[in-house]
Short mmCIF file of C-alpha atoms and ligand atoms in Angstrom, two decimals:
data_model
loop_
_atom_site.label_atom_id
_atom_site.label_comp_id
_atom_site.label_asym_id
_atom_site.label_seq_id
_atom_site.Cartn_x
_atom_site.Cartn_y
_atom_site.Cartn_z
CA MET A 130 201.80 53.44 152.19
CA ARG A 131 198.51 52.66 151.23
CA ALA A 132 195.82 54.69 153.22
CA VAL A 133 192.16 56.12 153.20
CA GLN A 134 191.46 59.59 152.46
CA ILE A 135 188.40 61.98 153.24
CA THR A 136 188.12 63.41 150.06
CA SER A 137 184.49 65.01 150.41
CA LEU A 138 182.10 65.82 152.61
CA THR A 139 179.82 64.14 151.05
CA GLY A 140 178.72 60.72 153.36
CA PRO A 141 180.72 57.31 154.09
CA ASP A 142 179.84 56.19 150.77
CA SER A 143 181.44 58.76 148.39
CA ALA A 144 183.74 60.48 150.88
CA LEU A 145 186.37 57.58 151.35
CA GLU A 146 188.97 57.31 148.90
CA LEU A 147 192.20 55.14 149.03
CA VAL A 148 195.27 56.43 148.09
CA ASP A 149 198.89 56.14 147.53
CA LEU A 150 200.55 58.91 150.63
CA PRO A 151 204.00 59.04 151.50
CA GLU A 152 205.03 57.71 154.97
CA PRO A 153 204.50 60.38 158.01
CA GLU A 154 208.20 61.67 159.47
CA PRO A 155 208.68 60.95 163.27
CA SER A 156 206.99 64.33 164.28
CA HIS A 157 203.17 65.42 165.56
CA MET A 158 201.22 68.51 164.79
CA MET A 159 200.35 68.16 169.03
CA SER A 160 204.21 67.96 169.10
CA PRO A 161 206.14 69.43 166.40
CA GLY A 162 209.55 67.62 165.75
CA GLU A 163 208.65 64.70 167.86
CA GLY A 164 206.77 61.67 167.72
CA VAL A 165 206.03 57.58 167.48
CA VAL A 166 205.96 56.07 164.26
CA VAL A 167 203.97 53.08 164.30
CA GLU A 168 203.14 50.32 161.44
CA VAL A 169 199.68 49.72 161.61
CA ARG A 170 198.36 46.64 162.51
CA ALA A 171 194.42 47.72 163.45
CA ALA A 172 192.75 51.15 163.05
CA GLY A 173 189.98 52.14 165.11
CA VAL A 174 186.80 53.27 163.93
CA SER A 175 184.45 55.90 165.85
CA PHE A 176 181.81 58.29 165.13
CA PRO A 177 184.08 61.01 164.29
CA GLU A 178 185.09 59.62 161.68
CA LEU A 179 181.37 58.79 160.68
CA LEU A 180 180.51 62.65 160.85
CA GLN A 181 183.73 63.88 159.83
CA THR A 182 182.59 62.07 156.51
CA ARG A 183 179.85 64.99 156.47
CA GLY A 184 181.91 68.17 157.57
CA GLU A 185 179.62 67.31 160.76
CA TYR A 186 182.42 67.27 163.86
CA GLN A 187 184.14 69.64 165.46
CA MET A 188 187.44 69.35 164.04
CA LYS A 189 187.12 70.19 160.54
CA PRO A 190 190.68 69.50 158.66
CA ASP A 191 190.90 70.54 155.17
CA LEU A 192 190.51 68.27 152.51
CA PRO A 193 191.60 65.74 151.54
CA PHE A 194 193.06 64.00 154.98
CA VAL A 195 193.55 60.55 156.21
CA PRO A 196 190.96 60.43 159.56
CA GLY A 197 191.44 57.72 162.25
CA SER A 198 192.36 58.40 165.50
CA GLU A 199 194.25 55.62 167.28
CA VAL A 200 195.71 52.84 166.47
CA ALA A 201 197.53 49.32 167.50
CA GLY A 202 200.94 48.17 165.90
CA VAL A 203 204.72 48.17 166.03
CA VAL A 204 206.78 50.96 167.17
CA ARG A 205 209.37 52.17 163.82
CA GLU A 206 210.87 55.29 164.87
CA VAL A 207 210.67 57.52 167.80
CA ALA A 208 212.12 60.93 168.03
CA GLY A 209 211.91 62.69 171.04
CA GLU A 210 211.51 61.59 174.90
CA ALA A 211 209.18 57.83 174.99
CA SER A 212 208.33 55.40 176.79
CA VAL A 213 208.27 53.04 174.44
CA ALA A 214 211.29 51.94 171.01
CA PRO A 215 211.61 50.48 167.81
CA GLY A 216 210.01 46.83 167.90
CA ASP A 217 207.47 47.22 171.12
CA ARG A 218 203.65 46.20 170.53
CA VAL A 219 201.79 49.94 171.23
CA ALA A 220 198.22 51.06 171.68
CA ALA A 221 198.62 55.27 170.28
CA PHE A 222 196.16 57.61 170.14
CA CYS A 223 197.15 59.94 167.06
CA MET A 224 194.04 61.77 166.24
CA LEU A 225 194.09 61.76 162.19
CA GLY A 226 196.08 59.80 160.05
CA ALA A 227 195.12 56.49 161.79
CA TRP A 228 193.36 54.89 158.53
CA ALA A 229 197.16 54.21 156.85
CA GLU A 230 199.40 51.66 156.91
CA VAL A 231 201.82 53.62 159.12
CA ALA A 232 200.72 56.56 161.32
CA VAL A 233 203.22 59.03 164.29
CA ALA A 234 201.38 59.56 167.57
CA PRO A 235 202.68 62.02 170.31
CA THR A 236 205.54 60.34 172.39
CA TRP A 237 202.60 60.86 175.20
CA MET A 238 200.18 59.54 173.57
CA THR A 239 201.73 56.29 172.71
CA PHE A 240 201.58 53.10 175.29
CA SER A 241 202.51 49.57 175.55
CA LEU A 242 200.13 47.66 174.61
CA PRO A 243 199.39 45.12 177.20
CA ALA A 244 200.54 41.43 176.65
CA ALA A 245 197.14 40.16 176.85
CA LEU A 246 195.58 42.24 174.03
CA ASP A 247 196.28 41.59 170.71
CA PHE A 248 196.29 44.46 168.12
CA ALA A 249 192.83 44.51 167.14
CA GLN A 250 192.01 44.64 171.09
CA GLY A 251 194.65 47.65 171.19
CA ALA A 252 192.95 49.89 168.66
CA GLY A 253 190.07 49.79 170.98
CA LEU A 254 191.69 51.10 174.14
CA ILE A 255 192.50 54.72 174.40
CA LEU A 256 189.71 56.62 173.24
CA ASN A 257 186.79 54.45 174.43
CA TYR A 258 188.56 53.04 177.81
CA HIS A 259 190.37 56.43 178.67
CA THR A 260 186.88 57.96 178.42
CA ALA A 261 185.09 55.86 180.82
CA TYR A 262 188.19 55.95 182.91
CA PHE A 263 187.66 59.64 182.95
CA ALA A 264 183.70 59.18 182.66
CA CYS A 265 183.23 56.45 185.45
CA ARG A 266 185.81 57.74 188.21
CA THR A 267 187.78 61.44 187.43
CA ARG A 268 184.07 62.72 186.72
CA GLY A 269 181.73 60.13 188.38
CA ARG A 270 183.64 59.61 191.46
CA LEU A 271 182.56 56.10 191.30
CA ALA A 272 183.34 54.42 194.34
CA GLU A 273 184.30 50.30 195.22
CA GLY A 274 180.69 48.86 196.48
CA GLU A 275 178.51 51.70 194.44
CA THR A 276 176.06 50.44 191.65
CA VAL A 277 176.40 52.32 188.03
CA LEU A 278 174.27 52.00 185.20
CA VAL A 279 175.09 52.50 181.92
CA HIS A 280 173.49 53.57 178.62
CA GLY A 281 174.39 51.95 175.02
CA ALA A 282 175.86 49.61 177.61
CA ALA A 283 176.91 46.78 174.32
CA GLY A 284 178.80 49.94 172.13
CA GLY A 285 182.05 50.82 172.65
CA VAL A 286 182.21 53.30 175.68
CA GLY A 287 179.42 51.41 177.43
CA THR A 288 181.31 48.00 177.36
CA ALA A 289 184.16 49.74 178.02
CA ALA A 290 182.19 51.74 180.97
CA LEU A 291 181.40 48.13 182.14
CA GLN A 292 184.75 46.83 182.37
CA VAL A 293 186.46 49.96 184.27
CA ALA A 294 183.52 49.54 186.78
CA LYS A 295 183.85 46.31 187.66
CA GLY A 296 187.88 47.06 187.99
CA LEU A 297 186.82 50.05 190.15
CA GLY A 298 184.46 47.07 192.36
CA ALA A 299 181.37 48.63 191.47
CA ARG A 300 178.44 46.64 190.76
CA THR A 301 176.82 47.23 187.06
CA ILE A 302 173.63 47.66 185.38
CA GLY A 303 173.48 47.85 181.76
CA VAL A 304 170.82 49.71 179.28
CA VAL A 305 170.54 48.10 175.84
CA SER A 306 167.85 47.82 173.03
CA THR A 307 167.79 43.85 171.47
CA GLY A 308 168.45 40.78 172.95
CA GLU A 309 171.80 40.15 171.18
CA LYS A 310 173.26 43.28 172.74
CA GLU A 311 172.64 42.21 176.04
CA GLN A 312 174.40 39.16 175.41
CA VAL A 313 177.41 41.94 174.23
CA ALA A 314 176.74 43.24 177.51
CA ARG A 315 176.79 40.40 179.66
CA GLU A 316 179.63 39.55 177.94
CA ALA A 317 181.76 42.98 179.12
CA GLY A 318 180.60 42.12 182.72
CA ALA A 319 176.91 43.92 183.27
CA ASP A 320 175.94 42.21 186.31
CA GLU A 321 171.96 42.90 185.12
CA VAL A 322 170.80 43.97 181.75
CA LEU A 323 167.64 46.14 181.34
CA ARG A 324 165.74 46.86 178.24
CA SER A 325 165.85 50.72 176.92
CA ASP A 326 162.00 49.95 175.81
CA GLY A 327 160.68 48.60 179.04
CA PRO A 328 160.44 50.28 182.54
CA TRP A 329 164.30 50.20 183.57
CA LYS A 330 164.19 53.53 185.62
CA ASP A 331 162.39 51.54 188.19
CA GLN A 332 164.06 48.01 187.57
CA ALA A 333 167.37 49.94 188.43
CA LYS A 334 166.02 51.52 191.25
CA GLU A 335 164.54 48.38 192.43
CA LEU A 336 167.58 46.30 191.77
CA SER A 337 169.92 49.06 193.27
CA GLY A 338 167.89 49.36 196.14
CA GLY A 339 166.48 52.06 196.01
CA GLY A 340 168.73 54.12 193.12
CA VAL A 341 171.61 54.29 191.81
CA ASP A 342 175.10 55.69 192.46
CA VAL A 343 176.13 56.92 188.88
CA VAL A 344 174.86 56.95 185.34
CA VAL A 345 177.11 56.97 182.23
CA ASP A 346 175.20 58.18 179.15
CA PRO A 347 176.61 58.24 175.57
CA VAL A 348 173.25 58.11 174.30
CA GLY A 349 171.39 61.53 175.84
CA GLY A 350 168.36 61.85 173.93
CA ASP A 351 164.57 61.50 176.01
CA ARG A 352 165.72 58.80 178.68
CA PHE A 353 167.56 61.84 180.39
CA THR A 354 164.95 62.66 182.38
CA ASP A 355 164.76 59.08 183.90
CA SER A 356 168.59 58.88 184.20
CA ILE A 357 168.22 61.81 186.92
CA ARG A 358 165.08 60.11 187.90
CA SER A 359 166.92 56.72 188.37
CA LEU A 360 170.03 58.43 191.08
CA ARG A 361 169.85 57.72 194.74
CA GLU A 362 170.26 60.69 196.39
CA GLY A 363 173.82 62.30 196.01
CA GLY A 364 174.09 60.41 192.52
CA ARG A 365 175.82 61.06 189.30
CA VAL A 366 174.71 61.17 185.64
CA VAL A 367 177.77 61.60 183.63
CA VAL A 368 177.09 63.25 180.29
CA VAL A 369 179.60 61.44 177.55
CA GLY A 370 177.86 61.60 173.86
CA PHE A 371 174.49 62.23 172.19
CA THR A 372 173.96 58.81 169.59
CA GLY A 373 170.42 58.99 170.79
CA GLY A 374 170.36 61.99 168.55
CA SER A 375 168.73 64.99 170.87
CA ILE A 376 170.76 66.75 173.17
CA PRO A 377 168.84 66.74 176.53
CA GLU A 378 167.29 69.68 178.28
CA VAL A 379 167.69 69.62 182.57
CA ARG A 380 165.21 70.92 184.14
CA VAL A 381 167.33 71.88 187.62
CA ASN A 382 164.55 71.73 190.06
CA ARG A 383 165.11 68.29 190.11
CA LEU A 384 169.23 68.45 190.94
CA LEU A 385 167.91 70.33 193.69
CA LEU A 386 164.77 68.05 194.86
CA ASN A 387 166.92 64.91 194.99
CA ASN A 388 170.21 66.60 195.69
CA VAL A 389 172.02 64.75 192.10
CA GLU A 390 174.00 66.30 189.91
CA VAL A 391 174.52 65.98 185.78
CA VAL A 392 178.46 66.21 185.18
CA GLY A 393 180.40 67.09 181.76
CA ALA A 394 182.90 64.25 181.30
CA GLY A 395 184.84 65.43 178.05
CA TRP A 396 187.54 62.99 177.96
CA GLY A 397 189.35 64.77 174.86
CA ALA A 398 188.42 68.41 175.58
CA PHE A 399 190.54 67.63 179.29
CA VAL A 400 193.53 65.50 178.29
CA LEU A 401 194.97 66.54 174.79
CA SER A 402 196.25 69.90 176.63
CA LYS A 403 197.39 67.91 179.66
CA PRO A 404 200.11 65.03 178.58
CA GLU A 405 200.64 64.59 182.84
CA ALA A 406 196.55 63.74 183.10
CA PHE A 407 196.62 62.32 179.66
CA ARG A 408 199.70 59.67 180.91
CA ALA A 409 197.86 59.42 183.96
CA ILE A 410 194.36 58.03 182.77
CA GLY A 411 196.37 55.71 180.71
CA ASP A 412 198.68 53.88 183.90
CA GLU A 413 195.65 53.00 185.53
CA VAL A 414 194.26 51.82 182.19
CA SER A 415 197.22 49.44 181.66
CA ARG A 416 196.88 48.69 185.65
CA LEU A 417 193.20 47.83 184.90
CA ALA A 418 194.49 45.61 181.59
CA GLU A 419 196.79 44.10 183.59
CA ALA A 420 194.58 42.62 186.32
CA GLY A 421 192.59 41.53 183.51
CA PHE A 422 189.78 43.34 183.85
CA ILE A 423 190.38 44.89 180.47
CA ARG A 424 189.45 43.30 177.41
CA PRO A 425 188.32 45.26 174.19
CA ILE A 426 185.88 43.44 173.24
CA VAL A 427 185.66 43.55 168.94
CA GLY A 428 182.42 43.82 167.25
CA ALA A 429 183.51 43.97 163.96
CA ARG A 430 186.86 44.26 161.29
CA PHE A 431 187.32 45.16 158.25
CA PRO A 432 190.49 45.72 155.85
CA LEU A 433 191.54 48.70 155.52
CA ASP A 434 189.34 49.43 151.69
CA ARG A 435 186.38 48.95 153.49
CA GLY A 436 185.87 51.74 155.44
CA ALA A 437 182.83 52.72 154.39
CA GLU A 438 181.25 49.74 155.32
CA ALA A 439 182.65 50.17 159.16
CA LEU A 440 181.42 53.55 158.95
CA HIS A 441 177.39 52.63 157.98
CA VAL A 442 177.80 49.97 161.00
CA LEU A 443 178.27 52.49 163.11
CA ASP A 444 175.38 54.89 161.56
CA GLU A 445 172.94 52.17 161.71
CA ARG A 446 173.17 51.02 165.53
CA ARG A 447 174.96 47.93 164.38
CA ALA A 448 178.12 48.24 166.32
CA THR A 449 178.67 46.03 168.89
CA GLY A 450 181.99 46.76 171.09
CA LYS A 451 184.89 47.73 168.65
CA ILE A 452 184.75 48.24 165.31
CA VAL A 453 188.22 48.09 164.10
CA LEU A 454 190.01 47.98 160.08
CA GLU A 455 192.54 45.72 160.85
CA LEU A 456 195.96 46.20 157.93
N1 LIG B 72 182.57 62.70 175.87
C1 LIG B 72 183.79 61.74 175.15
O1 LIG B 72 184.75 62.39 175.87
C2 LIG B 72 183.51 60.81 174.44
C3 LIG B 72 184.99 60.06 174.16
C4 LIG B 72 184.20 58.28 172.89
C5 LIG B 72 182.88 58.78 172.58
N2 LIG B 72 182.28 59.77 172.74
C6 LIG B 72 180.72 59.81 172.46
O2 LIG B 72 180.13 58.47 172.87
C7 LIG B 72 179.13 58.20 172.25
C8 LIG B 72 178.85 56.76 171.80
O3 LIG B 72 180.40 55.96 171.44
P1 LIG B 72 180.80 54.70 171.23
O4 LIG B 72 181.35 54.41 170.46
O5 LIG B 72 179.94 54.17 172.30
O6 LIG B 72 179.23 54.43 170.09
P2 LIG B 72 178.59 53.03 169.59
O7 LIG B 72 179.34 51.88 169.45
O8 LIG B 72 177.93 53.41 168.36
O9 LIG B 72 177.50 52.68 170.66
C9 LIG B 72 176.24 53.70 171.19
C10 LIG B 72 175.22 53.32 171.65
O10 LIG B 72 174.05 54.13 171.81
C11 LIG B 72 172.81 53.70 171.46
N3 LIG B 72 171.75 54.48 170.63
C12 LIG B 72 170.79 54.55 170.84
N4 LIG B 72 169.85 55.10 169.68
C13 LIG B 72 170.93 55.27 168.43
C14 LIG B 72 171.32 55.80 167.32
N5 LIG B 72 170.34 56.29 167.20
N6 LIG B 72 172.29 55.26 166.75
C15 LIG B 72 173.15 54.68 167.23
N7 LIG B 72 173.49 54.36 168.39
C16 LIG B 72 171.97 54.39 169.37
C17 LIG B 72 173.14 51.84 170.93
O11 LIG B 72 173.55 51.21 171.84
P3 LIG B 72 171.45 50.51 172.18
O12 LIG B 72 170.60 50.23 170.39
O13 LIG B 72 172.02 49.34 173.24
O14 LIG B 72 170.56 51.38 172.33
C18 LIG B 72 174.58 52.11 170.56
O15 LIG B 72 175.44 50.74 171.12
C19 LIG B 72 179.28 59.04 170.80
O16 LIG B 72 178.44 59.83 171.18
C20 LIG B 72 180.99 59.52 170.74
O17 LIG B 72 180.77 60.78 170.01
C21 LIG B 72 182.26 60.78 173.86
#
């Protein structure tokens, strides 16, 4: 099969090589002897792959390896007990190995692809939408009727968080950096969109009648203190990522003074050792997709041999929605 490997840790341009490899067996490192083999139609592109080309991601497999954590495609073979069968359209989280014509995922990380979603959308379903559900609902305790502010609202996690929040019955405010991204955030379901270089904290307080209930933050950096200030009493800032570059520090007196919380949301760290939790979030995401709330926005598509270009789009802050490789 054709696959892309990371062969050195020299950044996206020189680290990736298109190679011929044997197809994987129906056995995954997370579930030896069991797995779902998928004919890949689309593979997701995310920050971990970019960081892996530089050796900067926490998971550091031996070189060379095939990157890519999620796929959508058609089941070819199943070993073990699974909710899917050969011929089914699926979305699957394989952790590594997605950037290939054939990939293998654990049975419990493989889900039927909702009929309304195409393969490219399916390749954007698990990482971003499971994280969005985990951040909004599990960790942020977002409830019907509450208001959520989403940073990086035109990005992969951001668009997912907007759609999940609408599905949970929340009012949504997106924060973005450009006019083009404002359009994307609106398409994803933002009721209001604010600019990150404007007075978004005061605007959010005004729009929400005194403060938002939840902030979902995949960006971090300088704006973190204003995120805390934008909360109403009892509000929660949910820490999801640091695309803005720096990891913020919190003066905890701010939490005491206004009775607010800062909550971490590390989806992978939580679910990868808990198949039941993984499935439960997946079932909720499927339910929201069936109900029409979840429709992943595919911002750019590349063929398998142009993975480096796909990573540059992420690196240069040009990405909207999900970037996929189509096979
Ligand atoms: N905690 C978890 O379990 C979990 C799971 C999945 C992903 N993540 C993390 O969440 C973060 C977001 O992932 P994503 O897939 O949504 O990324 P993305 O699609 O690239 O979106 C990130 C957004 O961050 C904003 N941003 C601000 N400063 C930036 C900069 N210097 N470079 C790039 N973007 C910048 C951009 O929005 P504006 O231009 O509008 O500001 C961009 O749209 C990543 O750090 C990822 O590793 C965490």
